[in-house]
mmCIF file of C-alpha atoms in Angstrom:
data_model
loop_
_atom_site.group_PDB
_atom_site.id
_atom_site.type_symbol
_atom_site.label_atom_id
_atom_site.label_comp_id
_atom_site.label_asym_id
_atom_site.label_seq_id
_atom_site.Cartn_x
_atom_site.Cartn_y
_atom_site.Cartn_z
ATOM 1 C CA UNK A 24 -15.374 7.011 -16.439
ATOM 2 C CA UNK A 25 -12.286 5.098 -15.395
ATOM 3 C CA UNK A 26 -12.739 1.487 -14.245
ATOM 4 C CA UNK A 27 -9.941 -0.153 -12.253
ATOM 5 C CA UNK A 28 -9.821 -3.856 -11.505
ATOM 6 C CA UNK A 29 -7.467 -5.676 -9.128
ATOM 7 C CA UNK A 30 -6.368 -9.312 -9.129
ATOM 8 C CA UNK A 31 -6.262 -11.451 -7.076
ATOM 9 C CA UNK A 32 -8.658 -10.348 -4.332
ATOM 10 C CA UNK A 33 -6.721 -12.240 -1.671
ATOM 11 C CA UNK A 34 -3.090 -13.265 -1.692
ATOM 12 C CA UNK A 35 -1.284 -15.363 0.897
ATOM 13 C CA UNK A 36 2.500 -15.551 0.839
ATOM 14 C CA UNK A 37 5.173 -17.071 3.043
ATOM 15 C CA UNK A 38 7.339 -14.585 4.850
ATOM 16 C CA UNK A 39 10.365 -13.786 2.730
ATOM 17 C CA UNK A 40 8.656 -14.586 -0.560
ATOM 18 C CA UNK A 41 7.545 -11.992 -3.116
ATOM 19 C CA UNK A 42 4.003 -10.755 -3.672
ATOM 20 C CA UNK A 43 2.635 -9.313 -6.890
ATOM 21 C CA UNK A 44 -0.704 -7.539 -7.292
ATOM 22 C CA UNK A 45 -1.911 -6.571 -10.724
ATOM 23 C CA UNK A 46 -4.385 -3.859 -11.709
ATOM 24 C CA UNK A 47 -5.967 -3.109 -15.047
ATOM 25 C CA UNK A 48 -7.566 0.170 -16.072
ATOM 26 C CA UNK A 49 -9.872 1.176 -18.874
ATOM 27 C CA UNK A 50 -9.243 4.853 -19.668
ATOM 28 C CA UNK A 51 -6.247 5.369 -21.940
ATOM 29 C CA UNK A 52 -6.102 9.009 -20.768
ATOM 30 C CA UNK A 53 -5.097 7.893 -17.255
ATOM 31 C CA UNK A 54 -1.505 8.709 -16.477
ATOM 32 C CA UNK A 55 -1.223 8.709 -12.697
ATOM 33 C CA UNK A 56 -1.232 5.392 -10.803
ATOM 34 C CA UNK A 57 -0.868 5.327 -7.001
ATOM 35 C CA UNK A 58 -0.927 2.419 -4.580
ATOM 36 C CA UNK A 59 -2.400 2.751 -1.080
ATOM 37 C CA UNK A 60 -1.898 0.418 1.871
ATOM 38 C CA UNK A 61 -4.517 0.053 4.571
ATOM 39 C CA UNK A 62 -3.602 -1.857 7.709
ATOM 40 C CA UNK A 63 -6.389 -3.266 9.821
ATOM 41 C CA UNK A 64 -8.306 -0.494 11.557
ATOM 42 C CA UNK A 65 -6.165 2.263 10.053
ATOM 43 C CA UNK A 66 -6.483 4.813 7.300
ATOM 44 C CA UNK A 67 -5.202 4.178 3.758
ATOM 45 C CA UNK A 68 -1.743 5.598 3.134
ATOM 46 C CA UNK A 69 0.137 6.154 -0.097
ATOM 47 C CA UNK A 70 3.080 3.787 -0.456
ATOM 48 C CA UNK A 71 4.194 4.408 -4.033
ATOM 49 C CA UNK A 72 2.945 6.032 -7.208
ATOM 50 C CA UNK A 73 3.970 6.170 -10.841
ATOM 51 C CA UNK A 74 3.271 8.474 -13.733
ATOM 52 C CA UNK A 75 3.017 7.397 -17.317
ATOM 53 C CA UNK A 76 6.325 8.860 -18.382
ATOM 54 C CA UNK A 77 8.181 6.031 -16.603
ATOM 55 C CA UNK A 78 7.776 2.279 -16.768
ATOM 56 C CA UNK A 79 9.031 1.325 -13.324
ATOM 57 C CA UNK A 80 9.645 2.882 -9.936
ATOM 58 C CA UNK A 81 11.247 1.354 -6.856
ATOM 59 C CA UNK A 82 11.321 2.251 -3.210
ATOM 60 C CA UNK A 83 13.254 -0.219 -1.062
ATOM 61 C CA UNK A 84 11.245 -3.480 -1.073
ATOM 62 C CA UNK A 85 8.358 -2.214 -3.155
ATOM 63 C CA UNK A 86 8.193 -1.451 -6.843
ATOM 64 C CA UNK A 87 5.524 -0.569 -9.353
ATOM 65 C CA UNK A 88 5.615 -1.376 -13.050
ATOM 66 C CA UNK A 89 3.408 0.134 -15.727
ATOM 67 C CA UNK A 90 2.473 -1.191 -19.148
ATOM 68 C CA UNK A 91 0.487 1.546 -20.892
ATOM 69 C CA UNK A 92 -0.043 -0.474 -24.037
ATOM 70 C CA UNK A 93 -1.743 -3.258 -22.148
ATOM 71 C CA UNK A 94 -3.277 -0.830 -19.627
ATOM 72 C CA UNK A 95 -2.047 -2.586 -16.552
ATOM 73 C CA UNK A 96 0.230 -1.818 -13.624
ATOM 74 C CA UNK A 97 1.530 -4.015 -10.852
ATOM 75 C CA UNK A 98 2.802 -3.721 -7.304
ATOM 76 C CA UNK A 99 5.752 -5.920 -6.382
ATOM 77 C CA UNK A 100 6.731 -6.535 -2.765
ATOM 78 C CA UNK A 101 9.964 -8.446 -2.238
ATOM 79 C CA UNK A 102 11.144 -10.183 0.943
ATOM 80 C CA UNK A 103 7.707 -9.912 2.482
ATOM 81 C CA UNK A 104 7.404 -9.338 6.214
ATOM 82 C CA UNK A 105 4.447 -9.702 8.601
ATOM 83 C CA UNK A 106 3.962 -5.927 8.617
ATOM 84 C CA UNK A 107 3.222 -6.113 4.893
ATOM 85 C CA UNK A 108 -0.083 -7.817 5.757
ATOM 86 C CA UNK A 109 -2.748 -5.300 4.747
ATOM 87 C CA UNK A 110 -5.267 -4.366 2.104
ATOM 88 C CA UNK A 111 -3.676 -2.746 -0.937
ATOM 89 C CA UNK A 112 -5.645 -0.448 -3.246
ATOM 90 C CA UNK A 113 -4.554 0.608 -6.691
ATOM 91 C CA UNK A 114 -6.009 3.676 -8.381
ATOM 92 C CA UNK A 115 -5.823 5.589 -11.645
ATOM 93 C CA UNK A 116 -6.637 9.027 -12.962
ATOM 94 C CA UNK A 117 -5.697 11.358 -15.785
ATOM 95 C CA UNK A 118 -3.270 14.067 -14.729
ATOM 96 C CA UNK A 119 -5.188 17.256 -14.113
ATOM 97 C CA UNK A 120 -8.127 15.324 -12.772
ATOM 98 C CA UNK A 121 -8.678 14.955 -9.040
ATOM 99 C CA UNK A 122 -10.995 12.001 -9.425
ATOM 100 C CA UNK A 123 -9.014 8.918 -8.565
ATOM 101 C CA UNK A 124 -10.772 5.670 -9.455
ATOM 102 C CA UNK A 125 -9.871 2.971 -6.940
ATOM 103 C CA UNK A 126 -9.825 -0.771 -7.373
ATOM 104 C CA UNK A 127 -11.675 -2.962 -4.912
ATOM 105 C CA UNK A 128 -8.564 -3.833 -2.951
ATOM 106 C CA UNK A 129 -6.358 -6.883 -2.368
ATOM 107 C CA UNK A 130 -5.956 -8.547 0.993
ATOM 108 C CA UNK A 131 -2.341 -9.622 1.384
ATOM 109 C CA UNK A 132 -1.578 -12.056 4.188
ATOM 110 C CA UNK A 133 2.061 -12.778 5.027
ATOM 111 C CA UNK A 134 2.401 -16.103 6.816
ATOM 112 C CA UNK A 135 5.287 -16.158 9.337
ATOM 113 C CA UNK B 6 2.448 16.299 9.250
ATOM 114 C CA UNK B 7 -0.914 16.627 7.603
ATOM 115 C CA UNK B 8 -3.766 16.233 10.020
ATOM 116 C CA UNK B 9 -7.213 15.239 8.765
ATOM 117 C CA UNK B 10 -9.702 14.924 11.586
ATOM 118 C CA UNK B 11 -13.125 13.386 11.324
ATOM 119 C CA UNK B 12 -15.424 14.473 14.108
ATOM 120 C CA UNK B 13 -16.951 11.094 14.949
ATOM 121 C CA UNK B 14 -15.311 7.660 14.808
ATOM 122 C CA UNK B 15 -18.522 5.738 15.475
ATOM 123 C CA UNK B 16 -22.142 6.781 15.049
ATOM 124 C CA UNK B 17 -25.418 4.918 15.400
ATOM 125 C CA UNK B 18 -28.467 6.571 13.881
ATOM 126 C CA UNK B 19 -32.026 5.615 13.108
ATOM 127 C CA UNK B 20 -33.606 5.419 9.679
ATOM 128 C CA UNK B 21 -34.833 8.826 8.583
ATOM 129 C CA UNK B 22 -32.504 10.821 10.831
ATOM 130 C CA UNK B 23 -30.363 13.616 9.413
ATOM 131 C CA UNK B 24 -26.674 12.856 9.820
ATOM 132 C CA UNK B 25 -23.723 15.209 9.673
ATOM 133 C CA UNK B 26 -20.169 13.937 9.240
ATOM 134 C CA UNK B 27 -17.501 16.572 9.607
ATOM 135 C CA UNK B 28 -13.941 16.670 8.380
ATOM 136 C CA UNK B 29 -11.325 19.265 9.250
ATOM 137 C CA UNK B 30 -7.835 19.581 7.788
ATOM 138 C CA UNK B 31 -4.996 21.759 9.002
ATOM 139 C CA UNK B 32 -2.798 22.002 5.901
ATOM 140 C CA UNK B 33 -4.581 24.598 3.776
ATOM 141 C CA UNK B 34 -5.363 21.984 1.098
ATOM 142 C CA UNK B 35 -7.720 23.120 -1.606
ATOM 143 C CA UNK B 36 -9.171 19.734 -2.468
ATOM 144 C CA UNK B 37 -11.275 17.649 -0.123
ATOM 145 C CA UNK B 38 -13.096 14.381 -0.739
ATOM 146 C CA UNK B 39 -15.632 12.062 0.843
ATOM 147 C CA UNK B 40 -15.318 8.356 0.124
ATOM 148 C CA UNK B 41 -17.386 5.432 1.227
ATOM 149 C CA UNK B 42 -15.639 2.132 1.984
ATOM 150 C CA UNK B 43 -17.503 -1.165 1.942
ATOM 151 C CA UNK B 44 -16.001 -4.689 2.038
ATOM 152 C CA UNK B 45 -15.386 -5.992 -1.449
ATOM 153 C CA UNK B 46 -16.304 -2.665 -3.067
ATOM 154 C CA UNK B 47 -13.188 -0.640 -2.339
ATOM 155 C CA UNK B 48 -13.282 3.135 -2.037
ATOM 156 C CA UNK B 49 -16.066 4.913 -3.859
ATOM 157 C CA UNK B 50 -16.150 8.682 -4.296
ATOM 158 C CA UNK B 51 -19.292 10.392 -3.033
ATOM 159 C CA UNK B 52 -18.482 14.090 -3.467
ATOM 160 C CA UNK B 53 -15.449 16.305 -3.682
ATOM 161 C CA UNK B 54 -14.687 19.991 -3.401
ATOM 162 C CA UNK B 55 -11.838 21.928 -4.977
ATOM 163 C CA UNK B 56 -12.573 25.267 -3.349
ATOM 164 C CA UNK B 57 -14.776 26.940 -0.770
ATOM 165 C CA UNK B 58 -18.444 26.651 -1.720
ATOM 166 C CA UNK B 59 -17.513 24.536 -4.743
ATOM 167 C CA UNK B 60 -18.540 20.907 -4.976
ATOM 168 C CA UNK B 61 -18.783 18.182 -7.564
ATOM 169 C CA UNK B 62 -20.585 14.881 -7.539
ATOM 170 C CA UNK B 63 -18.549 11.733 -7.414
ATOM 171 C CA UNK B 64 -19.625 8.276 -8.479
ATOM 172 C CA UNK B 65 -22.294 7.623 -5.828
ATOM 173 C CA UNK B 66 -23.810 10.983 -4.741
ATOM 174 C CA UNK B 67 -27.396 9.810 -4.370
ATOM 175 C CA UNK B 68 -28.717 10.293 -0.859
ATOM 176 C CA UNK B 69 -25.852 12.596 0.148
ATOM 177 C CA UNK B 70 -25.051 16.290 0.061
ATOM 178 C CA UNK B 71 -22.004 18.275 1.147
ATOM 179 C CA UNK B 72 -21.097 21.663 2.500
ATOM 180 C CA UNK B 73 -17.851 23.588 2.361
ATOM 181 C CA UNK B 74 -18.243 26.980 3.961
ATOM 182 C CA UNK B 75 -14.610 27.244 5.053
ATOM 183 C CA UNK B 76 -11.503 25.947 3.367
ATOM 184 C CA UNK B 77 -10.520 23.661 6.219
ATOM 185 C CA UNK B 78 -13.924 22.041 6.770
ATOM 186 C CA UNK B 79 -15.887 19.690 4.533
ATOM 187 C CA UNK B 80 -19.133 18.178 5.763
ATOM 188 C CA UNK B 81 -21.059 15.207 4.439
ATOM 189 C CA UNK B 82 -24.803 15.263 5.045
ATOM 190 C CA UNK B 83 -27.246 12.398 4.903
ATOM 191 C CA UNK B 84 -30.628 14.141 4.690
ATOM 192 C CA UNK B 85 -32.599 11.030 5.634
ATOM 193 C CA UNK B 86 -30.415 8.122 6.642
ATOM 194 C CA UNK B 87 -31.250 4.689 5.333
ATOM 195 C CA UNK B 88 -29.927 1.254 6.292
ATOM 196 C CA UNK B 89 -28.021 0.944 3.005
ATOM 197 C CA UNK B 90 -25.937 3.923 4.065
ATOM 198 C CA UNK B 91 -24.403 1.877 6.880
ATOM 199 C CA UNK B 92 -20.732 2.075 6.005
ATOM 200 C CA UNK B 93 -17.289 3.457 6.755
ATOM 201 C CA UNK B 94 -16.907 7.047 5.541
ATOM 202 C CA UNK B 95 -13.464 8.420 4.806
ATOM 203 C CA UNK B 96 -12.551 12.043 4.287
ATOM 204 C CA UNK B 97 -9.411 12.866 2.312
ATOM 205 C CA UNK B 98 -7.493 15.941 1.214
ATOM 206 C CA UNK B 99 -4.802 16.686 -1.307
ATOM 207 C CA UNK B 100 -2.585 19.692 -1.920
ATOM 208 C CA UNK B 101 -2.493 19.552 -5.692
ATOM 209 C CA UNK B 102 -4.598 21.866 -7.730
ATOM 210 C CA UNK B 103 -5.541 20.570 -11.135
ATOM 211 C CA UNK B 104 -3.485 17.438 -10.783
ATOM 212 C CA UNK B 105 -3.650 14.158 -8.941
ATOM 213 C CA UNK B 106 -1.410 13.778 -5.921
ATOM 214 C CA UNK B 107 -1.168 12.028 -2.598
ATOM 215 C CA UNK B 108 -4.453 11.744 -0.740
ATOM 216 C CA UNK B 109 -4.305 12.187 3.032
ATOM 217 C CA UNK B 110 -7.112 10.316 4.733
ATOM 218 C CA UNK B 111 -8.851 10.819 8.037
ATOM 219 C CA UNK B 112 -9.361 7.966 10.502
ATOM 220 C CA UNK B 113 -12.829 7.257 9.178
ATOM 221 C CA UNK B 114 -16.350 7.461 10.581
ATOM 222 C CA UNK B 115 -18.209 4.192 10.950
ATOM 223 C CA UNK B 116 -21.909 4.840 10.594
ATOM 224 C CA UNK B 117 -24.569 2.309 11.503
ATOM 225 C CA UNK B 118 -28.147 3.076 10.507
ATOM 226 C CA UNK B 119 -30.765 1.020 12.327
#
């Protein structure tokens, strides 16, 4: 099955700086890559996703890039704010398959 | 707004007890999932269901079973709870059929087995 790994496990950034989280996946058939954000004590929520027919997708301060050749995708957060502090999970699955494989999560801490 | 409701936020059970965790969704979603969340291990899929009375094992089904008698309700059952099943359990649903899409999660049920 699919195996997704996230790096680094914890990331601390100064407010206003950028944060980048990278995930690698193992199954070349995977073509759907979502990112979920989980604030302390709350449920995970989808913040952005990308499918393999595009290399990059942006939504305001967040963006995701995909490199299918290298089998990795990254989440970029620009101009970080305290409310960006959370655990971020990446995931991957082949289209047509409901079984998302999640990474172990990254704790992002934005220092005011 | 999609609403996914888990019946219990916090439960404390004893080893060997039978435990039921219930999840109800109000959006007519076909697909429902049970995940387990542990620190440092991320979200691991226990079971999922893509239709009434249909179920498939996820990555860690041992020690668990599920029931889906109605489309809106998906139950996770621990036949004989053990201490290593102490965890946060998250139910999720998605509208897509045959394709991956946004998962909508419940608030979670934190189970402690003594």
